[in-house]
PDB file of C-alpha atoms in Angstrom:
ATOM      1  CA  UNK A   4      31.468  37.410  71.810  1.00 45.00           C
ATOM      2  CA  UNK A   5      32.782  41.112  72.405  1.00 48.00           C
ATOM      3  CA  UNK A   6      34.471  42.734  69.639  1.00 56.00           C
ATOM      4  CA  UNK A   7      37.385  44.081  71.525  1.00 38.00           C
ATOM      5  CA  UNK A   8      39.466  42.431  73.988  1.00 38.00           C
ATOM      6  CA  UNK A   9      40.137  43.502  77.983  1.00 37.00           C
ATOM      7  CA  UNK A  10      42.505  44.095  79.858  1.00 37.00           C
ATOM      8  CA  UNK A  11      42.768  42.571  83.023  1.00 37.00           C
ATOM      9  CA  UNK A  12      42.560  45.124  85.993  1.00 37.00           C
ATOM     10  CA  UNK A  13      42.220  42.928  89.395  1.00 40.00           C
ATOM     11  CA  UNK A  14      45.897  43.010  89.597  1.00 38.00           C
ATOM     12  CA  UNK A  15      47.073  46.035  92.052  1.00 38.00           C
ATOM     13  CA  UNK A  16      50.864  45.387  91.375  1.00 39.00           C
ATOM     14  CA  UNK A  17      50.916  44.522  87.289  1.00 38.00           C
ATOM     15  CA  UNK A  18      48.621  45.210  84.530  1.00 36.00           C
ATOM     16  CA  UNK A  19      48.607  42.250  81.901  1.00 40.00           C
ATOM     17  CA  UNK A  20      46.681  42.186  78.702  1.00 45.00           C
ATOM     18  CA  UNK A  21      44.308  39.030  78.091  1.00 46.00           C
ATOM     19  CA  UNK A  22      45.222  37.490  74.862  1.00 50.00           C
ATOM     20  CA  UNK A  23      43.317  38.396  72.051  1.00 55.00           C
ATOM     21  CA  UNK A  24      40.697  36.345  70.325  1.00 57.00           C
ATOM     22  CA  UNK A  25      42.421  35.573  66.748  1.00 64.00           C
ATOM     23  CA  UNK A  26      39.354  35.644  64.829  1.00 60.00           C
ATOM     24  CA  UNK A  27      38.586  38.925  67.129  1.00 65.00           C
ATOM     25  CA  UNK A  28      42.043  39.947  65.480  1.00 72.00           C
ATOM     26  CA  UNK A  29      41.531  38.995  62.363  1.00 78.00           C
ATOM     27  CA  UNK A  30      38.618  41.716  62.153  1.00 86.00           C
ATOM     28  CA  UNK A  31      41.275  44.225  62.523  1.00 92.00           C
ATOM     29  CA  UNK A  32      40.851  46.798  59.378  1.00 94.00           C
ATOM     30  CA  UNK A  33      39.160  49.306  57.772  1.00 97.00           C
ATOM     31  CA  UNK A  34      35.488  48.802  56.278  1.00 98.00           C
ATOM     32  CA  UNK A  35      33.285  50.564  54.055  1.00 98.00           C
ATOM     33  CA  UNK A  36      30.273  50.997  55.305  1.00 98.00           C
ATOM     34  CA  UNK A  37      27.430  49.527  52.981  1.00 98.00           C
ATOM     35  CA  UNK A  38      24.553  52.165  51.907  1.00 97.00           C
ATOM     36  CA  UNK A  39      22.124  49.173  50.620  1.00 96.00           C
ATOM     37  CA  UNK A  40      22.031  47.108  53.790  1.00 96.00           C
ATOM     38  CA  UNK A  41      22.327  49.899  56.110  1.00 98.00           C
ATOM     39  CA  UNK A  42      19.650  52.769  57.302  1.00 97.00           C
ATOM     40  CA  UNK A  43      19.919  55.693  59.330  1.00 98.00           C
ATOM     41  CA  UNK A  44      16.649  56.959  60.708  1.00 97.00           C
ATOM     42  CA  UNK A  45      15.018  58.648  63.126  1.00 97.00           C
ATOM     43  CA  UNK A  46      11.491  58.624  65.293  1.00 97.00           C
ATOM     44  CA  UNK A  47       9.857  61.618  66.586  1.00 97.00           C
ATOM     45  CA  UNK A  48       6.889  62.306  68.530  1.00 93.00           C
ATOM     46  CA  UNK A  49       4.073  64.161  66.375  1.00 92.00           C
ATOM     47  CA  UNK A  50       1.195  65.762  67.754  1.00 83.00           C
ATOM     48  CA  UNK A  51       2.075  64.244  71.287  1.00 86.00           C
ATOM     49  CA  UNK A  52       0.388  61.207  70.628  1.00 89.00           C
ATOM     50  CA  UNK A  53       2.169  59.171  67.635  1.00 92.00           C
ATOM     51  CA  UNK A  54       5.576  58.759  66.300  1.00 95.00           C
ATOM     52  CA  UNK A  55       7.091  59.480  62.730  1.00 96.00           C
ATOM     53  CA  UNK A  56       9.563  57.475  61.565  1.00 97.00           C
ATOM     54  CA  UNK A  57      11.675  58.383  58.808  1.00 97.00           C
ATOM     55  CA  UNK A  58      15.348  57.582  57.127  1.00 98.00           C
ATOM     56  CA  UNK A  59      17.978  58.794  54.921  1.00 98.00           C
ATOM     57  CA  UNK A  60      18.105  56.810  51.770  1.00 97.00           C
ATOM     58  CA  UNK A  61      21.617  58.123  50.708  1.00 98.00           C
ATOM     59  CA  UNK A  62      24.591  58.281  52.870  1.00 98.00           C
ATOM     60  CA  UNK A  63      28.284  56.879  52.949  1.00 98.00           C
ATOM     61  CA  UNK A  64      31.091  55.994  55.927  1.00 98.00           C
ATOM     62  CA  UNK A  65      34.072  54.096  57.235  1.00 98.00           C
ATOM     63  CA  UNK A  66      34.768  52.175  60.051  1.00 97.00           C
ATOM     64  CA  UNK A  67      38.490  51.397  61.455  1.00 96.00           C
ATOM     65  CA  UNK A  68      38.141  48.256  64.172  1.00 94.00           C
ATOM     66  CA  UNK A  69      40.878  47.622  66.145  1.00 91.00           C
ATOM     67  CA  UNK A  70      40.397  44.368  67.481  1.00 78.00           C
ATOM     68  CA  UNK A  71      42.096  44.457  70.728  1.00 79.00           C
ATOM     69  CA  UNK A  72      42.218  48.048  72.038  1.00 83.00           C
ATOM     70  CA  UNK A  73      38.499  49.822  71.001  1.00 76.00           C
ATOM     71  CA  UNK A  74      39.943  53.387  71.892  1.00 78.00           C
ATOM     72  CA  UNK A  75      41.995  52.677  68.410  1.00 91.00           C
ATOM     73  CA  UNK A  76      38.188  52.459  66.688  1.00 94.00           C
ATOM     74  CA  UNK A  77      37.345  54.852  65.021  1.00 96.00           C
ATOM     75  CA  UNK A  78      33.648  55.941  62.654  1.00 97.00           C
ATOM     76  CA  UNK A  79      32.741  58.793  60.134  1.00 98.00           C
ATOM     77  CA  UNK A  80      29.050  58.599  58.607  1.00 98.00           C
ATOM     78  CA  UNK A  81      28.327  61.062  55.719  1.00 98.00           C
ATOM     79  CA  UNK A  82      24.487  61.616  55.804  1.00 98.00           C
ATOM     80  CA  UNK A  83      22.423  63.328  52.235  1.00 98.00           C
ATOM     81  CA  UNK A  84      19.955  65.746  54.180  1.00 98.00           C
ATOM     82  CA  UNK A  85      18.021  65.535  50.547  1.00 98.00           C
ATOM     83  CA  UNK A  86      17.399  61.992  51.050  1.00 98.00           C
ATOM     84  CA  UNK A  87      14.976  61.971  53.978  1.00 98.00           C
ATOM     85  CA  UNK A  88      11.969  60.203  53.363  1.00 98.00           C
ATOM     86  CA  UNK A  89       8.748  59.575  56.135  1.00 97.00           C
ATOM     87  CA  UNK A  90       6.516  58.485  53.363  1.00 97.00           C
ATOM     88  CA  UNK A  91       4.584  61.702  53.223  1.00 96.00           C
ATOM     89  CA  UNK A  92       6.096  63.800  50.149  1.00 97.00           C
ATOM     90  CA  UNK A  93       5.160  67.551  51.391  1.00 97.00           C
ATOM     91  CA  UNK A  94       6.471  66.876  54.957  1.00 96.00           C
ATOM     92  CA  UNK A  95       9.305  65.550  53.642  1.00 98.00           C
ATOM     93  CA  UNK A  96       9.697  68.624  51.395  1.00 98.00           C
ATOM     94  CA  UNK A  97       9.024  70.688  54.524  1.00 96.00           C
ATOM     95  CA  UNK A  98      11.695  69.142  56.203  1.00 97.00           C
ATOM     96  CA  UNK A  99      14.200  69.624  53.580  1.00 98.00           C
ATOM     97  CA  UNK A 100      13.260  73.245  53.828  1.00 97.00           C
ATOM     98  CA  UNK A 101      14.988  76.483  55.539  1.00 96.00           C
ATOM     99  CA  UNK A 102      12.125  75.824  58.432  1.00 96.00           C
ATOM    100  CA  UNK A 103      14.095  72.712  59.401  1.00 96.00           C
ATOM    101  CA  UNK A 104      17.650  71.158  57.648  1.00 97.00           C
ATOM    102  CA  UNK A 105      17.891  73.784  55.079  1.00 97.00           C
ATOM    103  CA  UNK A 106      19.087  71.035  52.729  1.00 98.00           C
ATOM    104  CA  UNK A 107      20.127  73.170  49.656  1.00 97.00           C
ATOM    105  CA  UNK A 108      22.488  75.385  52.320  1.00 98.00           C
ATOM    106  CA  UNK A 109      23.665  72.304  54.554  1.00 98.00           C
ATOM    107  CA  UNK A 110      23.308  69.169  52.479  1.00 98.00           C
ATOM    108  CA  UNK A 111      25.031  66.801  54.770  1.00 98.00           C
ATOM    109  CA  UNK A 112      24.294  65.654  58.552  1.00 98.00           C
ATOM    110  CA  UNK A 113      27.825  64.565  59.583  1.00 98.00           C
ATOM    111  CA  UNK A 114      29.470  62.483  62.398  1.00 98.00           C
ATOM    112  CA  UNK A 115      33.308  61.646  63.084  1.00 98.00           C
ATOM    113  CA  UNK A 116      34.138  59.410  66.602  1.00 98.00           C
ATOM    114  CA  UNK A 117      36.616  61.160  68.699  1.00 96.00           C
ATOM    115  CA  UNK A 118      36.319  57.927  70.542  1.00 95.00           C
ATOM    116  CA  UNK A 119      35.321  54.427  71.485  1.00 94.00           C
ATOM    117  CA  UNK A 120      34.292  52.178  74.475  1.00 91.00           C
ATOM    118  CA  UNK A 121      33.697  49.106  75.612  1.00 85.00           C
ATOM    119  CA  UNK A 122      30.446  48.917  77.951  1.00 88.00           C
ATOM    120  CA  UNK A 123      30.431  45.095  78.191  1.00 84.00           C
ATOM    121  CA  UNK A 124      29.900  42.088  76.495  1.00 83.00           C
ATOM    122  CA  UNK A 125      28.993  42.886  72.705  1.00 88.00           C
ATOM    123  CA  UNK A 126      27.782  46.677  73.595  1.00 91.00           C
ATOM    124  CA  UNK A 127      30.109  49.865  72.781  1.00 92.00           C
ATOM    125  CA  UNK A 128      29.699  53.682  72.840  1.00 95.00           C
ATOM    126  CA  UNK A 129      30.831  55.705  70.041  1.00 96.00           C
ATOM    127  CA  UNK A 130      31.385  59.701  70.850  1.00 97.00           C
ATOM    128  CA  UNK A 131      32.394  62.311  68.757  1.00 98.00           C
ATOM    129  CA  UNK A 132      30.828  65.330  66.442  1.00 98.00           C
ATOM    130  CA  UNK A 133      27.938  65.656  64.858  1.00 98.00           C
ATOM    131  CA  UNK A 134      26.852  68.447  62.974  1.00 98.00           C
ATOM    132  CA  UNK A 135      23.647  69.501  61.408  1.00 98.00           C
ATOM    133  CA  UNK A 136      23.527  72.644  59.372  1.00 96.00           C
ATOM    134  CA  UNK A 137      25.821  74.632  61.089  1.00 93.00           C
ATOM    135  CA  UNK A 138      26.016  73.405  64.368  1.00 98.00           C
ATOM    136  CA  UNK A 139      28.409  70.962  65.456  1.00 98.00           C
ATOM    137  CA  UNK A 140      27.980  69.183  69.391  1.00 98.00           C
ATOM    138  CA  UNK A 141      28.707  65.903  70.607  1.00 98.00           C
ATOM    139  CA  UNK A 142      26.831  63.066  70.577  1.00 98.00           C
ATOM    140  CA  UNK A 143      27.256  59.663  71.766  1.00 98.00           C
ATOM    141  CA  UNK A 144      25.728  56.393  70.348  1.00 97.00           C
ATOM    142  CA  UNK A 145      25.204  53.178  72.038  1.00 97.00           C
ATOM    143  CA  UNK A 146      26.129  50.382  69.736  1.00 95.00           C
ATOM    144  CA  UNK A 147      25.627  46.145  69.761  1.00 95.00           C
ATOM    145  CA  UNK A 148      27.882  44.226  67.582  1.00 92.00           C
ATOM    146  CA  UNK A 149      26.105  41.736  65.842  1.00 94.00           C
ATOM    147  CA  UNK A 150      29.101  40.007  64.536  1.00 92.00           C
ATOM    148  CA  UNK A 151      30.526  39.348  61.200  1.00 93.00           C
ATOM    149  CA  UNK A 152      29.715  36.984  58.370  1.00 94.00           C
ATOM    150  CA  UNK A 153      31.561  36.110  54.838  1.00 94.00           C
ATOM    151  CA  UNK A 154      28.724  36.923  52.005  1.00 94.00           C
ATOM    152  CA  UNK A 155      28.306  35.137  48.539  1.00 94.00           C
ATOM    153  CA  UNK A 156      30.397  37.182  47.315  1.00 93.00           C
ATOM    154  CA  UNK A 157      33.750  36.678  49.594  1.00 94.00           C
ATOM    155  CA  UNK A 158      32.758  39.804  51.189  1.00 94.00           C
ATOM    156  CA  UNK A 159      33.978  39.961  55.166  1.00 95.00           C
ATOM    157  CA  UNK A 160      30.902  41.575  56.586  1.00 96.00           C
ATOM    158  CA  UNK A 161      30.369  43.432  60.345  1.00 96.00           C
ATOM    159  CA  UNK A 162      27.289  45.038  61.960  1.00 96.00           C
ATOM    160  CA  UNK A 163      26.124  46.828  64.034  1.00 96.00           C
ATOM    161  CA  UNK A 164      22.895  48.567  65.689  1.00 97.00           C
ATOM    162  CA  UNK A 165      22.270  51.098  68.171  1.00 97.00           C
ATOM    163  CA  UNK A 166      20.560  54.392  69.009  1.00 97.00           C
ATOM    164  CA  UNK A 167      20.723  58.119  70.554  1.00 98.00           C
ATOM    165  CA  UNK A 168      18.780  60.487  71.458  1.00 98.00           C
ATOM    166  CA  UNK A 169      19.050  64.080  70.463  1.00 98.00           C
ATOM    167  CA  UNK A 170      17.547  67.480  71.252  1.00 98.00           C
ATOM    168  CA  UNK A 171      17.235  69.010  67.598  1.00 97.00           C
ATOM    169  CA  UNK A 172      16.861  72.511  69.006  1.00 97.00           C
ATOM    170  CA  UNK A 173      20.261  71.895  69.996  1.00 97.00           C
ATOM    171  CA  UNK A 174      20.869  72.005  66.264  1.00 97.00           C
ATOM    172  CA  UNK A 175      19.248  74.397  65.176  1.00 95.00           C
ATOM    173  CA  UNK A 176      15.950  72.740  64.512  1.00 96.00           C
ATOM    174  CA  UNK A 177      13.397  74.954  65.942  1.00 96.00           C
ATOM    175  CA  UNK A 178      10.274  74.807  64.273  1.00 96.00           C
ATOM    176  CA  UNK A 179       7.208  74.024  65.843  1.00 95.00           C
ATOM    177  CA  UNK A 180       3.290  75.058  66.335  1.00 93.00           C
ATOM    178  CA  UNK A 181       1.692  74.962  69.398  1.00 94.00           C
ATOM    179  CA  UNK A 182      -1.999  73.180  69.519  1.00 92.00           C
ATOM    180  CA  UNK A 183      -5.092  73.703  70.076  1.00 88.00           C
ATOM    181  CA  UNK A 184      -5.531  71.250  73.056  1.00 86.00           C
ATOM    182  CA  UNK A 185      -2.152  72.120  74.572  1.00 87.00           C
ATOM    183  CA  UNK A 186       1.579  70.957  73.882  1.00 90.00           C
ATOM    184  CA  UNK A 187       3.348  71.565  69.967  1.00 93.00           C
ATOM    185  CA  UNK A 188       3.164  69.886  66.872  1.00 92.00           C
ATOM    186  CA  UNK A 189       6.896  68.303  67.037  1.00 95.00           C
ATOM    187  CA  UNK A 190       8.737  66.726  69.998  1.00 96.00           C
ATOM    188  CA  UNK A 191      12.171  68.333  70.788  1.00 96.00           C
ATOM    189  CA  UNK A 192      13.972  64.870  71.360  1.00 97.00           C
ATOM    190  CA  UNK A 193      14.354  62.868  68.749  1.00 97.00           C
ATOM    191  CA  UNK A 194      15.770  59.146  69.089  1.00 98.00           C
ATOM    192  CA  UNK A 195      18.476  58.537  65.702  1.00 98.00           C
ATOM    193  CA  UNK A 196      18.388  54.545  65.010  1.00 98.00           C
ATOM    194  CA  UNK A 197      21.771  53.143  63.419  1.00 97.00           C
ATOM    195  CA  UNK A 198      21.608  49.718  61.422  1.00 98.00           C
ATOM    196  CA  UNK A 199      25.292  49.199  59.823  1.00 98.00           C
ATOM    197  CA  UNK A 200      26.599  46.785  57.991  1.00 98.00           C
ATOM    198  CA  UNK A 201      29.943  47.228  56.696  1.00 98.00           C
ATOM    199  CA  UNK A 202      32.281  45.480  53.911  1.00 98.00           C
ATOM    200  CA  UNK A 203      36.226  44.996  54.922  1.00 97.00           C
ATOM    201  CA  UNK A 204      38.213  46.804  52.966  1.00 96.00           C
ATOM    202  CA  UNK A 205      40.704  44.839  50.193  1.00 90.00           C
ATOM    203  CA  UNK A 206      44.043  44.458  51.691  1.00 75.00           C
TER     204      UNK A 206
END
């Protein structure tokens, strides 16, 4: 079940729009996004032979679904640099510091959509800013709706999960030591993994 509906292009003399899915519709709003059932995180390769994983315990954002046209979709995520955690306190300390996010100069990592897509079925593309530090580029994600769900609490739920890849030296993030054997200590790409779920906000 996609999120947004189509519109039907095999037409070469009219353009009609398919009718819309009412309970599609009916997700029309804004949303809050929900910071205890959602993570942000990231893997990167260490050493050039494992992966760190590591998230961002506090952040905050919106979403605004449009149910029929997804270019009327829109995203902003808030992110608390201070918050990382990879389970190792002094790297995470290290990260916080000027060598990488600078957290006590830039203590957010920011994104706001400048737009939306539909790639098929239940899979969408968000693009728009994000900035780290003080370095703002654009950056696409690659998002699955995983549909929507009333909780106990009368709460009309969405989610969604998806990824992108970064190169952090792109933003800024430059540090790195070379090793003994060849190669450096941290990979330049990073992969950022996305798992939202968001409340609908009171009428």
């Amino acid at each position: 079940m996609g999120l947004f509906g189509r519109k039907n292009t095999e037409s070469t003399t009219t353009t009609a729009t398919l009718p819309v899915d009412p309970a599609l519709a009916a997700l029309t709003g804004d949303y809050t996004i929900d910071a205890a059932h959602s993570s942000i995180g990231f893997t990167v390769r260490h050493a050039m032979v494992t992966n760190v994983r590591g998230s961002f315990g506090e952040h905050e954002g919106s979403l605004k679904l449009n149910g029929s046209d997804p270019s009327a979709s829109s995203a902003t995520i808030d992110v608390k640099i201070a918050s990382i955690d990879t389970g190792i306190g002094d790297r995470d300390n290290h990260l916080r510091s000027g060598d990488f996010f600078d957290a006590e100069q830039f203590p957010l990592m920011s994104f706001r959509s400048t737009e939306a897509a539909q790639l098929g079925g239940d899979k969408y593309r968000v693009t728009g800013d994000l900035t780290i530090k003080d370095v703002t580029k654009p950056l696409s994600i690659d998002l699955e709706f995983n549909g929507t769900a009333t909780d106990p609490y009368g709460n009309e739920r969405v989610g969604f999960e998806g990824s992108a890849e970064i190169l952090r030296s792109e933003w800024g993030l430059t540090w790195n030591a070379a090793l003994e054997t060849g190669g450096v200590m941290v990979s330049d790409k990073v992969k950022l993994n996305f798992d939202i779920s968001a409340i609908k906000n009171a009428a």
